[in-house]
PDB file of N, CA and C in Angstrom:
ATOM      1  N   UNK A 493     105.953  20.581 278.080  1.00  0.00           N
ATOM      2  CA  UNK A 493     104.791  21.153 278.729  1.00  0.00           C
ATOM      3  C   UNK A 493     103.561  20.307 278.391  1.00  0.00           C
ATOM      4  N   UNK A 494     102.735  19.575 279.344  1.00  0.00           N
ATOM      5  CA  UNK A 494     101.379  19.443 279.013  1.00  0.00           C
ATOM      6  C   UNK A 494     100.558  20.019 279.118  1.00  0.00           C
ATOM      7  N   UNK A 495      99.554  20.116 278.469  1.00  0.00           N
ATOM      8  CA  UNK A 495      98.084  20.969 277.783  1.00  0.00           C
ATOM      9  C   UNK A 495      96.997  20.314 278.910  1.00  0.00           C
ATOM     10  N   UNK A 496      96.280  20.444 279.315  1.00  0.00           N
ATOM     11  CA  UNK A 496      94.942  19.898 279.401  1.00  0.00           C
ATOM     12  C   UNK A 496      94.030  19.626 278.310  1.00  0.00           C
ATOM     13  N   UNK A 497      92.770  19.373 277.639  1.00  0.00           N
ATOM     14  CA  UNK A 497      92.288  19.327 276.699  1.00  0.00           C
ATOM     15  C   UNK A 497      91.480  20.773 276.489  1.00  0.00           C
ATOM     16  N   UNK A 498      91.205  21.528 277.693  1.00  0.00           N
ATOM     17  CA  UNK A 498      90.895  22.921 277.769  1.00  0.00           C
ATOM     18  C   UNK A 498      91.377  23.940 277.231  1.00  0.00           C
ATOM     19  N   UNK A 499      92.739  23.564 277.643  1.00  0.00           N
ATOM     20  CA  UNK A 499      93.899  24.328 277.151  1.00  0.00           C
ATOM     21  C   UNK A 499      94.235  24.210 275.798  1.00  0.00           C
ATOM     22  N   UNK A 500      94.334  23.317 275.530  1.00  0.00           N
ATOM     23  CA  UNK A 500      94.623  22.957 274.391  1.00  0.00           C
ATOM     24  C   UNK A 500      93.901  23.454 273.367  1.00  0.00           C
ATOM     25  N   UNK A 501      92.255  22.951 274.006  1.00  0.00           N
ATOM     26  CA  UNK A 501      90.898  23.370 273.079  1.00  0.00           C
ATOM     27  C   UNK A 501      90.536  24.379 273.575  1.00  0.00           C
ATOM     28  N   UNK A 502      91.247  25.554 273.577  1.00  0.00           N
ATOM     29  CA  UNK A 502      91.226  26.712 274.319  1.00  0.00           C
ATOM     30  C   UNK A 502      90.007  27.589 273.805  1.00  0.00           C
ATOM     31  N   UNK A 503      89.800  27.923 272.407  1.00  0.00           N
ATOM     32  CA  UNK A 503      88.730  27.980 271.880  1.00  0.00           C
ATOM     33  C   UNK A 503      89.188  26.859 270.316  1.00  0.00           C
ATOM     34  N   UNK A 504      87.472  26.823 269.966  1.00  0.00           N
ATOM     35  CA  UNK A 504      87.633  25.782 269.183  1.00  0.00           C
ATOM     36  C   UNK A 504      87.253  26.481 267.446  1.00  0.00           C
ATOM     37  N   UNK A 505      87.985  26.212 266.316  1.00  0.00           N
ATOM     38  CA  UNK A 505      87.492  26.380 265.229  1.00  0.00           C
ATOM     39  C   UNK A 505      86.201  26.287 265.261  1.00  0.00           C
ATOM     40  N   UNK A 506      85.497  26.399 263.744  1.00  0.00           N
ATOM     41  CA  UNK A 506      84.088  26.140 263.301  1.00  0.00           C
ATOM     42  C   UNK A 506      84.248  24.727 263.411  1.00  0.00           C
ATOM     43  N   UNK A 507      84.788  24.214 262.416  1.00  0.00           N
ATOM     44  CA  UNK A 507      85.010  22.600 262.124  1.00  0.00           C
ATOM     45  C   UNK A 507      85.055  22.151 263.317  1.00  0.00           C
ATOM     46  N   UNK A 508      86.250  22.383 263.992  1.00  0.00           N
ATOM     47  CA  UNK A 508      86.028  21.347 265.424  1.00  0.00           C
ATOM     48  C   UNK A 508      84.388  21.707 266.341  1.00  0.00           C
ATOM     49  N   UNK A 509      84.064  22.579 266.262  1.00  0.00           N
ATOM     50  CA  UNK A 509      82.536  22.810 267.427  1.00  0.00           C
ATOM     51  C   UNK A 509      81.340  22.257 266.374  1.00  0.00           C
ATOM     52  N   UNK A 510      81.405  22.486 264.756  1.00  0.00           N
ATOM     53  CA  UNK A 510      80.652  21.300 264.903  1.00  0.00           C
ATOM     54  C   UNK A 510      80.824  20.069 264.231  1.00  0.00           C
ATOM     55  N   UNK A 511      82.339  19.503 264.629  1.00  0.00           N
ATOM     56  CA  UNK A 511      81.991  18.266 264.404  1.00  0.00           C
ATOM     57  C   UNK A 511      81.944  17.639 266.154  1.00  0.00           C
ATOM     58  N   UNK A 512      82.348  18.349 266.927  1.00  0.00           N
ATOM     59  CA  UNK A 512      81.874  17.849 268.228  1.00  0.00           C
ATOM     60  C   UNK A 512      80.075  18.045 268.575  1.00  0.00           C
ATOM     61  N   UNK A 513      79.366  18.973 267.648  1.00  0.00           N
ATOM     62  CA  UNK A 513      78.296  18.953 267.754  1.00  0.00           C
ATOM     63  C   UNK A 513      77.767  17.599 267.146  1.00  0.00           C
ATOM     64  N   UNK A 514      78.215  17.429 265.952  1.00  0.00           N
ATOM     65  CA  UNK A 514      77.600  16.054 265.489  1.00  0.00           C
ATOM     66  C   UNK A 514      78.229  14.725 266.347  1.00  0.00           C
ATOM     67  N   UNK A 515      78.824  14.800 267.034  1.00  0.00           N
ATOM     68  CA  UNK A 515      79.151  13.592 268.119  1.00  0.00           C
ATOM     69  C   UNK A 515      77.917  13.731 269.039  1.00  0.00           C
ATOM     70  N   UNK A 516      77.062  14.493 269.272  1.00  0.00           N
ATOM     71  CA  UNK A 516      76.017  14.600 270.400  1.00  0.00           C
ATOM     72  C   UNK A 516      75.305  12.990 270.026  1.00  0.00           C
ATOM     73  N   UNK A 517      75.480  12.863 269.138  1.00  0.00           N
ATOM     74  CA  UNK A 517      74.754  11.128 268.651  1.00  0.00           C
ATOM     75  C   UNK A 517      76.062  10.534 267.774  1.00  0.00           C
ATOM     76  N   UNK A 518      75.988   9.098 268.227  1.00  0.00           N
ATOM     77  CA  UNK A 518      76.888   8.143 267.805  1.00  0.00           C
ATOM     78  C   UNK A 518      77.100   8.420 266.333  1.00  0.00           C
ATOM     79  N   UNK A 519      77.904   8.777 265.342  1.00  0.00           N
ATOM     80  CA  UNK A 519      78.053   8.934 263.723  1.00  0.00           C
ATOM     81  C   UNK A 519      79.736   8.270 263.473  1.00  0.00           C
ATOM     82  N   UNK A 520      79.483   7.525 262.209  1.00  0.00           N
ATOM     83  CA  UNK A 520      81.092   7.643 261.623  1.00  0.00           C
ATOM     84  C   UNK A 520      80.662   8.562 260.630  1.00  0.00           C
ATOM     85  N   UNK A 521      82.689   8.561 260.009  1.00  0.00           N
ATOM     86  CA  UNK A 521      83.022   9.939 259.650  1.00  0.00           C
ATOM     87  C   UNK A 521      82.448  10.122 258.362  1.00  0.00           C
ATOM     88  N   UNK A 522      81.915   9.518 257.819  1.00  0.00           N
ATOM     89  CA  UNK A 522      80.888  10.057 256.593  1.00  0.00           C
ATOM     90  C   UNK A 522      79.785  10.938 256.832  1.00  0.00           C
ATOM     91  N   UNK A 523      79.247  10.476 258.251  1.00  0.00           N
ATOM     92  CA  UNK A 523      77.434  10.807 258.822  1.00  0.00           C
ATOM     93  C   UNK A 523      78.228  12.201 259.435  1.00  0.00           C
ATOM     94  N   UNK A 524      79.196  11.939 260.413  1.00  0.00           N
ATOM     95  CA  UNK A 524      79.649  13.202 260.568  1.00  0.00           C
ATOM     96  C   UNK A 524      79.889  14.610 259.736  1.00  0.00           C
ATOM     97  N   UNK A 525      80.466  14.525 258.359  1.00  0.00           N
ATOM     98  CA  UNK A 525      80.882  15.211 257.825  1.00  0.00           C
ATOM     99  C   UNK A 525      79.591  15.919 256.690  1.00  0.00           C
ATOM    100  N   UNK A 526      78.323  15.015 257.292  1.00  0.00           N
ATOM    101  CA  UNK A 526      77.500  15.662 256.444  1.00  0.00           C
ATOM    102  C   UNK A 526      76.178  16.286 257.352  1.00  0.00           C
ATOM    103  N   UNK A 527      76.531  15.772 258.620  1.00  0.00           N
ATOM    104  CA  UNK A 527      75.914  16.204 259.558  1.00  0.00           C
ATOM    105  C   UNK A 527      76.840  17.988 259.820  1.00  0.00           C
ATOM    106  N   UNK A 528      77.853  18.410 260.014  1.00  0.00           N
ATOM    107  CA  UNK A 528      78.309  19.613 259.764  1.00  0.00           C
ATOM    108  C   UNK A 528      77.688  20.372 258.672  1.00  0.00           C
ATOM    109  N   UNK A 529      77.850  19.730 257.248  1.00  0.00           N
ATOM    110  CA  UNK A 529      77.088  20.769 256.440  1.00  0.00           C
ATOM    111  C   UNK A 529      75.777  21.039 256.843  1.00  0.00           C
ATOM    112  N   UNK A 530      74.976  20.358 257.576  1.00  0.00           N
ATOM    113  CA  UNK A 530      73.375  20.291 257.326  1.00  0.00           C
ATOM    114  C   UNK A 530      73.471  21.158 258.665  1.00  0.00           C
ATOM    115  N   UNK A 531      74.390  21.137 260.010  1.00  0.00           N
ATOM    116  CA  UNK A 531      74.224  22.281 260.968  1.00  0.00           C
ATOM    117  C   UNK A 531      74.563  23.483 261.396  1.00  0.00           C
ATOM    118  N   UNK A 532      75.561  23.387 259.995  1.00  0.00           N
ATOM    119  CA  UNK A 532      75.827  25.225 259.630  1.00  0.00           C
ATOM    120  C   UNK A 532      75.244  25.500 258.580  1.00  0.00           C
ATOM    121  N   UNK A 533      74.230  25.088 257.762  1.00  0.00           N
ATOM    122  CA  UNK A 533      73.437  25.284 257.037  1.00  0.00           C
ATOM    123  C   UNK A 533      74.623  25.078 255.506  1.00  0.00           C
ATOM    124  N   UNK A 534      75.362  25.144 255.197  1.00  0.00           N
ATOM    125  CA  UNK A 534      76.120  24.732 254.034  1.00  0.00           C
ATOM    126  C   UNK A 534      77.190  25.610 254.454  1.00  0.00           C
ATOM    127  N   UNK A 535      77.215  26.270 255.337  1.00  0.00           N
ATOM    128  CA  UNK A 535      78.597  27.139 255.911  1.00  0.00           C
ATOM    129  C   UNK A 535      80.091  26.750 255.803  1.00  0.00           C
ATOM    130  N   UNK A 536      79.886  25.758 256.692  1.00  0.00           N
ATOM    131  CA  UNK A 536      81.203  24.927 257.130  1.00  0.00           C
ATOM    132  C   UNK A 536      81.406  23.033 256.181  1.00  0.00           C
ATOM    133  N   UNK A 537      81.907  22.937 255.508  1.00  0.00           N
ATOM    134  CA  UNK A 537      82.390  21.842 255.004  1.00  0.00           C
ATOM    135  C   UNK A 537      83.712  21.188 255.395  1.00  0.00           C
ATOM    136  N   UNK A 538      83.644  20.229 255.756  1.00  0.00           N
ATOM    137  CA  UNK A 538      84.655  19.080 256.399  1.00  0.00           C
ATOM    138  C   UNK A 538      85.218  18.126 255.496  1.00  0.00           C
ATOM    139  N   UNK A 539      86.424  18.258 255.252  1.00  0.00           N
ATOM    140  CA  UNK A 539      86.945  17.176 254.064  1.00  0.00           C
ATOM    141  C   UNK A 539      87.718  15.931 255.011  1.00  0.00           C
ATOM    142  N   UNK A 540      87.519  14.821 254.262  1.00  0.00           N
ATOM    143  CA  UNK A 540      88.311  13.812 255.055  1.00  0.00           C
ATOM    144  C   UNK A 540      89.723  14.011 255.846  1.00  0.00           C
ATOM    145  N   UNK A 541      90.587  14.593 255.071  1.00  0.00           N
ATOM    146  CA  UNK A 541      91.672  14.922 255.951  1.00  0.00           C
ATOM    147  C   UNK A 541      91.664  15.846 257.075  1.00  0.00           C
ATOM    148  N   UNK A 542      90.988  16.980 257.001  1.00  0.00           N
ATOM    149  CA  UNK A 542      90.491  17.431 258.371  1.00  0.00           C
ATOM    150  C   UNK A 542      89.903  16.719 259.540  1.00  0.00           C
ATOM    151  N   UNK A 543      88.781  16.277 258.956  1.00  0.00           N
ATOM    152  CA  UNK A 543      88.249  15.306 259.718  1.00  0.00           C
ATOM    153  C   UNK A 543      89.041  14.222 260.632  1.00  0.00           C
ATOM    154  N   UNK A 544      89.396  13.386 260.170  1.00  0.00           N
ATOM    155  CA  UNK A 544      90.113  12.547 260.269  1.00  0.00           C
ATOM    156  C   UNK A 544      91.605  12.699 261.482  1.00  0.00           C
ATOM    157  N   UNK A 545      92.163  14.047 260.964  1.00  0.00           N
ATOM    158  CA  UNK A 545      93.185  14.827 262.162  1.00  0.00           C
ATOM    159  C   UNK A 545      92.287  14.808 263.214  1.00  0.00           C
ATOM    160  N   UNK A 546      90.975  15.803 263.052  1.00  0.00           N
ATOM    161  CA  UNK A 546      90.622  15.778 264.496  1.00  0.00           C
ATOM    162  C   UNK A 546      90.271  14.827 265.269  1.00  0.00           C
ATOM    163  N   UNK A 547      89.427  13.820 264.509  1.00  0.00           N
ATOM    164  CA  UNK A 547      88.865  12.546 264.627  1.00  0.00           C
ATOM    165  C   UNK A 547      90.051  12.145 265.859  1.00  0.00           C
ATOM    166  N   UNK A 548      91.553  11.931 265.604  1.00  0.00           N
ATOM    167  CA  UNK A 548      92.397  11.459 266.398  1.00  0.00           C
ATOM    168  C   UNK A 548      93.037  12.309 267.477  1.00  0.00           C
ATOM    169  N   UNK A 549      92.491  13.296 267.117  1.00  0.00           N
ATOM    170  CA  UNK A 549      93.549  14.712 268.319  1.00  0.00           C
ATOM    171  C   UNK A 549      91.655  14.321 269.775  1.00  0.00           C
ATOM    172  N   UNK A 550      90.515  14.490 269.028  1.00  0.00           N
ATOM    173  CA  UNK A 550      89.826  14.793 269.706  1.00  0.00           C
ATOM    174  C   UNK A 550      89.622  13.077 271.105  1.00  0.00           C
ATOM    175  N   UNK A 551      89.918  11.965 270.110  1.00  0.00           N
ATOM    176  CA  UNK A 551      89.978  10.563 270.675  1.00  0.00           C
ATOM    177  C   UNK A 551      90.798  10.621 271.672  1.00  0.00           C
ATOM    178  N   UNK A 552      92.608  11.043 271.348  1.00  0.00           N
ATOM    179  CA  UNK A 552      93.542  11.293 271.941  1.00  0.00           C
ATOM    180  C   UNK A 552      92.937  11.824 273.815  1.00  0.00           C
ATOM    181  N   UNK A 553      92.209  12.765 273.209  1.00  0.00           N
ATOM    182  CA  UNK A 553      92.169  13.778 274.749  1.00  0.00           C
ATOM    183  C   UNK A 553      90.823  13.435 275.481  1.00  0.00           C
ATOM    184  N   UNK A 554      89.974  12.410 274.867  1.00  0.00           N
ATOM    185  CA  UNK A 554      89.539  11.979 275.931  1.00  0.00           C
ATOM    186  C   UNK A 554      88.275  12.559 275.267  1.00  0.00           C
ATOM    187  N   UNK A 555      87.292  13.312 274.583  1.00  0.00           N
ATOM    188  CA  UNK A 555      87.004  13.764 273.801  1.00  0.00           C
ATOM    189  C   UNK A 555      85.890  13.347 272.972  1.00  0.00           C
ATOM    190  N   UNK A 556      85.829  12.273 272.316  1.00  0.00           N
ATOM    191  CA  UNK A 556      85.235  11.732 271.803  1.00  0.00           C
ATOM    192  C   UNK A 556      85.636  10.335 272.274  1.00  0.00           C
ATOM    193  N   UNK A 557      85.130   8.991 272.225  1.00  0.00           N
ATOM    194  CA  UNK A 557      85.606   7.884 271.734  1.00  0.00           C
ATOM    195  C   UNK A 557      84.471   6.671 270.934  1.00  0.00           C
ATOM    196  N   UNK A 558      85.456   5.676 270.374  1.00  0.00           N
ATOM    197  CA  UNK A 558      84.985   5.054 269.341  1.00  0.00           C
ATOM    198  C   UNK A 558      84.015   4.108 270.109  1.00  0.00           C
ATOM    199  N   UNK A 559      83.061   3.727 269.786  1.00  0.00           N
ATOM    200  CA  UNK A 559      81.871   2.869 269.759  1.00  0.00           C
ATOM    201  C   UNK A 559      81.386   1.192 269.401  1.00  0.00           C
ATOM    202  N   UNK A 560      81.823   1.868 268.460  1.00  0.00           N
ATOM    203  CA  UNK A 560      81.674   0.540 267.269  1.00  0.00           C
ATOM    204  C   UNK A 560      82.538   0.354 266.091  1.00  0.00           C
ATOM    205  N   UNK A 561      82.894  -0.667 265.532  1.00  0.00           N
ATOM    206  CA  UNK A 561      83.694  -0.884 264.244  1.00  0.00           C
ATOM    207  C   UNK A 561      82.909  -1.956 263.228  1.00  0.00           C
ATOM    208  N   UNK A 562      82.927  -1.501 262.148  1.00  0.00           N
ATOM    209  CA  UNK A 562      82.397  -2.499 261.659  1.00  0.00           C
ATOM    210  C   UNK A 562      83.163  -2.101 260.176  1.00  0.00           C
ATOM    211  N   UNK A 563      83.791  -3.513 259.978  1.00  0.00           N
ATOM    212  CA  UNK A 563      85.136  -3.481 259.097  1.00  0.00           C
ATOM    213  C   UNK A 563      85.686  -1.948 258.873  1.00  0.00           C
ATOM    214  N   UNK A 564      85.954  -1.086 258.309  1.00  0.00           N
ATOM    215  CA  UNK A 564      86.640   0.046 258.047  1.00  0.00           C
ATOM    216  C   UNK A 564      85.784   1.145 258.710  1.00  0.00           C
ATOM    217  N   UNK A 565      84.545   0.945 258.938  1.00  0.00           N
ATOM    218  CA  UNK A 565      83.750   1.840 259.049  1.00  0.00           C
ATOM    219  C   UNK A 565      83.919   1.693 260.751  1.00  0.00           C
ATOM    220  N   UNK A 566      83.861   2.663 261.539  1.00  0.00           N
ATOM    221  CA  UNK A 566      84.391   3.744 262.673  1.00  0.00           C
ATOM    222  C   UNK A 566      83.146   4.397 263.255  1.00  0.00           C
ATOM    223  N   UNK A 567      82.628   3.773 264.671  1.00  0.00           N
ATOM    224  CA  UNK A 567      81.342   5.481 264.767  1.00  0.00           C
ATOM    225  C   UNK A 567      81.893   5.035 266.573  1.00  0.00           C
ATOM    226  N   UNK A 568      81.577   6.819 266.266  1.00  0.00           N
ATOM    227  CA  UNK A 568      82.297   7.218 267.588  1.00  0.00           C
ATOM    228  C   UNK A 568      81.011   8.140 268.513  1.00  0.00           C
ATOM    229  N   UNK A 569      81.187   8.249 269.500  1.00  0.00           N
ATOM    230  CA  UNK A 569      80.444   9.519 270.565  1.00  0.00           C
ATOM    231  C   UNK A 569      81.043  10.729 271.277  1.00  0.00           C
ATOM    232  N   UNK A 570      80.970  11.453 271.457  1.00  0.00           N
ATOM    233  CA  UNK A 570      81.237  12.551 272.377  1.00  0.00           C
ATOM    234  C   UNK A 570      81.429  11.827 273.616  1.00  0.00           C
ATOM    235  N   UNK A 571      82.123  12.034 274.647  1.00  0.00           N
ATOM    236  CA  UNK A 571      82.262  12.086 276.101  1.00  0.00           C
ATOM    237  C   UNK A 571      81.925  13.455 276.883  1.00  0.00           C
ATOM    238  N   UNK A 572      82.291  13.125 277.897  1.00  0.00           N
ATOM    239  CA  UNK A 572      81.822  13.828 279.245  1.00  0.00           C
ATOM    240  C   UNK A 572      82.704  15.241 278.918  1.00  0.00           C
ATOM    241  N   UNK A 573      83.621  14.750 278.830  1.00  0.00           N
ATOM    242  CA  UNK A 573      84.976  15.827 279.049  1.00  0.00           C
ATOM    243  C   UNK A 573      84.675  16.851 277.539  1.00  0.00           C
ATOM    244  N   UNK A 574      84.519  15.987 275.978  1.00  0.00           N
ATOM    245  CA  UNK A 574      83.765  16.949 275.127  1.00  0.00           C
ATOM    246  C   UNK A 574      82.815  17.644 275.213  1.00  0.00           C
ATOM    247  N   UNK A 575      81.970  16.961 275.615  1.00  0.00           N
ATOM    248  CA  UNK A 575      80.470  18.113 276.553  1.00  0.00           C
ATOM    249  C   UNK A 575      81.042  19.179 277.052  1.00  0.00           C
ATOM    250  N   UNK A 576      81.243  18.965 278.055  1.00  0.00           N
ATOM    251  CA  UNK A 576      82.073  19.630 278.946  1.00  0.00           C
ATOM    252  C   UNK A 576      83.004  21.241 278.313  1.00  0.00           C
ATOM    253  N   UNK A 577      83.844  20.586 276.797  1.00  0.00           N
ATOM    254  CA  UNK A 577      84.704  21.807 276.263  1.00  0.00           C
ATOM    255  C   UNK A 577      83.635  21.992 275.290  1.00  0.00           C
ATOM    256  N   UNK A 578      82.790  21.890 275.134  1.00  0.00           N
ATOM    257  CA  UNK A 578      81.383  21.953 273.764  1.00  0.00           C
ATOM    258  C   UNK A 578      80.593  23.227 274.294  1.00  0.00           C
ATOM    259  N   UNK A 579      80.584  22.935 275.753  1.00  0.00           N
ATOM    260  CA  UNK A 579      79.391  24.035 276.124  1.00  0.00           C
ATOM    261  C   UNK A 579      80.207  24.959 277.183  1.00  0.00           C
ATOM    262  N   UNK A 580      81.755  24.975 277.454  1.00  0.00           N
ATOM    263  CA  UNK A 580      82.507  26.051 277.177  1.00  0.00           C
ATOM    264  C   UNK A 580      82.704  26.775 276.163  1.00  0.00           C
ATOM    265  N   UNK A 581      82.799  26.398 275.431  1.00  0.00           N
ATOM    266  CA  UNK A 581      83.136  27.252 273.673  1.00  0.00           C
ATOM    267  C   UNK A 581      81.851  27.677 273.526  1.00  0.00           C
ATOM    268  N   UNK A 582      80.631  27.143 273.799  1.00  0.00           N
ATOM    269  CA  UNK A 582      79.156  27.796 273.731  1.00  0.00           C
ATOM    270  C   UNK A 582      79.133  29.098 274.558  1.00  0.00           C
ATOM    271  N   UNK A 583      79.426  28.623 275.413  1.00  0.00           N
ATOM    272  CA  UNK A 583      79.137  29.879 276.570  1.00  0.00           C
ATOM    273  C   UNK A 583      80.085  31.060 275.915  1.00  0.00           C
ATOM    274  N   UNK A 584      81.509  30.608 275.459  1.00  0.00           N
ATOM    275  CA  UNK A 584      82.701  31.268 275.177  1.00  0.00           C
ATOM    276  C   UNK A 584      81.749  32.738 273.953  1.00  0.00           C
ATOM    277  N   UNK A 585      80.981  31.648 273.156  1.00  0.00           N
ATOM    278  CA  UNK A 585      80.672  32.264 271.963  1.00  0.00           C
ATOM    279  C   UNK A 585      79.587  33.214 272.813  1.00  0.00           C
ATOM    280  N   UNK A 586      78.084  32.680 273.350  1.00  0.00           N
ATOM    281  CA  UNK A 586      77.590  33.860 273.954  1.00  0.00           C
ATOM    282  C   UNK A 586      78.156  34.845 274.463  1.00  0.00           C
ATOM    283  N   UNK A 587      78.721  34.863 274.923  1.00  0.00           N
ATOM    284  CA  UNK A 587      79.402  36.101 275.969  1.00  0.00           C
ATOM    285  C   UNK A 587      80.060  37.173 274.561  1.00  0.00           C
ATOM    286  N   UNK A 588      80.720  36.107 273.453  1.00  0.00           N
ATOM    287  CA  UNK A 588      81.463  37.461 272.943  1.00  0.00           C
ATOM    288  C   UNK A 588      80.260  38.165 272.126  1.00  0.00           C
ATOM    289  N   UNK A 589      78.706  37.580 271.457  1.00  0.00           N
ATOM    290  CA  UNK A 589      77.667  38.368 271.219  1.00  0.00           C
ATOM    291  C   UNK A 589      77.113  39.257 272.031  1.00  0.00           C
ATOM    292  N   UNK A 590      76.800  38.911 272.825  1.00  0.00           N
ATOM    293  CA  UNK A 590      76.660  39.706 274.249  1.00  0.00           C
ATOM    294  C   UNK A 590      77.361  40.799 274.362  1.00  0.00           C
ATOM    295  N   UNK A 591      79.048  40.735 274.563  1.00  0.00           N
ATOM    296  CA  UNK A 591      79.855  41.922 274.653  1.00  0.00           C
ATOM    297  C   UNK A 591      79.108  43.066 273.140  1.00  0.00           C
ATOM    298  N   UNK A 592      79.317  42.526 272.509  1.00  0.00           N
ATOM    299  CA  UNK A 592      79.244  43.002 270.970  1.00  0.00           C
ATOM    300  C   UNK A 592      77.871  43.942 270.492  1.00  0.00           C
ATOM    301  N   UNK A 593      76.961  43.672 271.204  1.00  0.00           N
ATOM    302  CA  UNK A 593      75.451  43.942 271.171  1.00  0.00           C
ATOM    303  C   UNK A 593      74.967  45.716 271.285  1.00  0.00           C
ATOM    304  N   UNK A 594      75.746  45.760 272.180  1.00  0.00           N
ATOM    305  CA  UNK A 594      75.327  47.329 272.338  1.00  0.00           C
ATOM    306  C   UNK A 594      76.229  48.190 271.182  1.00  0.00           C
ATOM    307  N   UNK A 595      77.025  47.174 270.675  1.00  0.00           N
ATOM    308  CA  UNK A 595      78.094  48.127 269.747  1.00  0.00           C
ATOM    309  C   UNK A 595      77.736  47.961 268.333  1.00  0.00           C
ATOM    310  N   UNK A 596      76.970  47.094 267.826  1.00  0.00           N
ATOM    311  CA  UNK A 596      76.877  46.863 266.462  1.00  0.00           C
ATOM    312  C   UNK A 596      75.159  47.137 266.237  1.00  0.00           C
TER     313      UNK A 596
END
């Protein structure tokens, strides 16, 4: 069976929405992983091996891709198609506050 990247990224963890948030600007995975702490306020922490999985699941699907290399060091961007599942999962998330509002 194939997935689409929709499908797939049907909804997205914390970690994955924002490390696709920190792709909104070119970062390798150091700038990335500290750009997450600083936009969930110390919430969400990203360790290299996480990172790094998604880093290649998110490249894979079209998602992000790489930029620049400069010897080991890696900086990548968001694409169209990440936008795209970034501000689905946004919308995804409004709607379920929204539902939630009159009840809490």
């Amino acid at each position: 069976m194939i997935f689409t990247a929709r499908e797939q990224f049907q909804t997205l963890t914390e970690p994955m929405y924002y490390i696709l948030l920190a792709f909104l600007e070119p970062r390798c995975g150091v700038d990335v992983m500290e750009k997450v702490e600083e936009l969930s306020h110390g919430r969400v922490k990203v360790g290299p091996g996480t990172l790094y999985a998604l880093l290649g699941r998110f490249q894979k699907e079209g998602m992000i891709e790489e930029i620049e290399v400069v010897g080991r060091k890696r900086t990548y961007v968001i694409t169209k198609k990440g936008r795209k599942v970034l501000q689905e999962e946004y919308d995804r998330l409004l709607q379920m506050v929204e539902d939630g509002r009159g009840f809490l």
